[in-house]
Amino acid sequence: MGAFKEPHGGELKELYLPERQADEEKVKAKDYPSWDLTPRQICDLDLLMNGAFSPLEGFLGQSDYESVCDSMRLTSGVLWPVPITLDVSEAFAGNIEAGKVIGLRDQEGVLLATLEVSDIWTPDLMSEAQRVYGSQDDNHPSVAFLKHSSNPVYIGGRIRGVEPPTYYDFKLLRDTPSELRGRFRKLGWRKIVAFQTRNPLHRAHQELTFRAAREADANLLIHPVVGMTKPGDIDHFTRVRCYEHVLNQYPEQTTQLSLLNLAMRMGGPRETLWHAIIRKNYGCTHFIVGRDHAGPGNDKDGNPFYGPYDAQELFKEHEEELDITMVPFKMMVYVENKAEYVAADETEPTDKVLNLSGTEFRRRLQEGLDIPEWFSYPRVVEELRRAHPPKHRQGFTVFFTGLSGSGKSTVANALMVKLLEDGSRPVTLLDGDIVRKHLSSELNFSKEHRDLNIQRIGFVASEITKNGGIAICAPIAPYAGARRLVRDMITPQGGFMETYVSTPIEVCEQRDRKGLYAMARAGKIKGFTGIDDPYEVPENPEIAIDTSKLSADLAAHRILITLEKLGYIR
Ligand code: PPS
């Protein structure tokens, strides 16, 4: 555990024990109560242990926590804008007390650190949301986290680092602050301007970062976050491949790329100060701050949570104390007649300025349309297209729901054959009976088991969809809640089409192919859907089909047309 002085970046507090002590700690920890860290807590612990969160020496205790929430300062007076807390369950907290040591383990049970408990308390999470993020609106990802995902009890205390969390990806690009400082020293870099990002870089970013470095007469560190970013962001695997392509666009020896395992809070101005402190710990002297830095988007009324330049203003107020210089982001635009990017405030009235909004860019990606070279680099676009294929190359799920005997299986089969004929993707049919035989043989027809059955189908379908295939599911799925969960599970992965087979129960009963209705009426089967068990009619299915009015062939055809309209087949 050491503190040492660096030419720039200030004192670094690394919390790792020397190797021998770490080995001893591992043995002792067998008797400690253990907390299995969440992915977000692993990110926090990683940056605590490697010194990126210097001067913190552990998860905040109660008085520091209150002070940070109220005034962005530790009780010592040191500027620290975002509470770094360890949230645990009541059950776990009930078994420990101040003065005791606990083990902190990753999700496979590997001991990463121990923590000497100084405080245990139940925070007012909504007050934290209000004080830190200025809102209780759960459109804000961190407010939503506090409201719905955080554990209720906080534990504070000093950390003794045992080993860093294991990451198998991009190992050479993951640096600790001392490693990066060492690299800067080796390269002879004295001034370094850091660029924080959670998005892929396009030409405008390259121009802006290059200019920032020139203005500050500094070298450049591209320092993207690969820990946790805003839900819905492009995954870091894709982004890192993009960054590597953009790196080739900078003059040799001027720029370094390093990945930061930060769990972002999307906390706007406060988060900006936090980002700056972290970059200073990594040995940077300058930090680029753009418009709406670390902004969480809009609240429920459609208003932004923070003003576009609040972050820059807060930074200015604390710049001296932060001991890192802000390079305010200049909006760059492409001027066609000059065939170059210039700062938006430097264009001339006669200039033809080209612009492609983020929304338009995503639309073009979605639909496989042209993306001009002035906007991005072909290799970057190629990577993004691979990760986000247009709809006609994405996977999708057609989820049938309806009574027994309504014709789900027949139409599902007809649809499968037509999709196989089309041949664009592999097709898997998860029919009710088949699933009951292979996936859910131990389940009965209680509500609990039916929901579990649907959840399993949803999981398999979401995996198929994620990997670009077509899943056709045909269970009864009588409960709206379970159907909604399946929709939520699948939509982030690709298309989802709820298909309500609305054939009236009288027709289903009359058909009674399996003789089940007769048995249910005779009381030989209990809890039969539509007879003595509920069926909740879908409120907003993408399509409804009544097989008493439509042949299976025509029904399947109508589904195909709807899929075509939605863009999933062509
Ligand atoms: S659920 O509710 O979605 O889990 O049901 P599912 O797995 O699709 O049902 C598959 C078949 O089970 C037969 N079956 C019953 N259905 C409803 N209620 C009860 N109690 C019941 N017992 C057995 C029925 O034949 C279902 O197949 P389909 O193809 O829908 O007729």
XYZ file of C-alpha atoms and ligand atoms in Angstrom, residues 403-405 408-409 432-433 436 445 450 453-454 475-478 514 516 525-529, ligand 1:
54
model
C -56.029 -20.482 -26.511
C -55.416 -24.185 -26.902
C -56.813 -25.215 -30.274
C -51.182 -21.313 -33.154
C -49.165 -24.393 -34.079
C -45.944 -25.088 -26.824
C -45.997 -28.875 -26.776
C -43.202 -28.648 -22.559
C -49.991 -25.424 -15.377
C -46.735 -21.105 -16.777
C -42.316 -21.716 -18.981
C -42.801 -18.453 -20.896
C -47.250 -21.210 -26.376
C -50.624 -20.280 -24.880
C -48.872 -17.587 -22.781
C -52.076 -16.559 -20.992
C -56.745 -33.290 -28.458
C -58.746 -31.632 -23.792
C -58.336 -31.618 -16.178
C -58.237 -28.754 -13.708
C -57.090 -25.218 -14.501
C -57.594 -25.439 -18.255
C -57.082 -22.118 -20.029
S -48.550 -22.036 -21.120
O -49.674 -21.568 -20.293
O -48.189 -21.082 -22.140
O -47.420 -22.463 -20.294
O -49.128 -23.326 -21.865
P -48.401 -24.195 -22.982
O -47.098 -24.637 -22.496
O -48.398 -23.449 -24.280
O -49.369 -25.420 -23.135
C -48.977 -26.465 -23.970
C -50.044 -27.482 -24.173
O -50.439 -28.062 -22.947
C -51.741 -28.654 -23.086
N -52.395 -28.484 -21.780
C -52.983 -27.392 -21.269
N -53.224 -26.162 -21.781
C -53.827 -25.255 -20.991
N -54.230 -25.477 -19.735
C -54.006 -26.694 -19.174
N -54.374 -26.922 -17.930
C -53.367 -27.696 -19.956
N -52.989 -28.971 -19.711
C -52.403 -29.425 -20.817
C -52.381 -27.961 -24.260
O -52.585 -28.969 -25.232
C -51.340 -26.947 -24.754
O -51.115 -27.051 -26.154
P -51.914 -26.227 -27.283
O -51.059 -26.412 -28.508
O -51.992 -24.797 -26.877
O -53.240 -26.896 -27.415
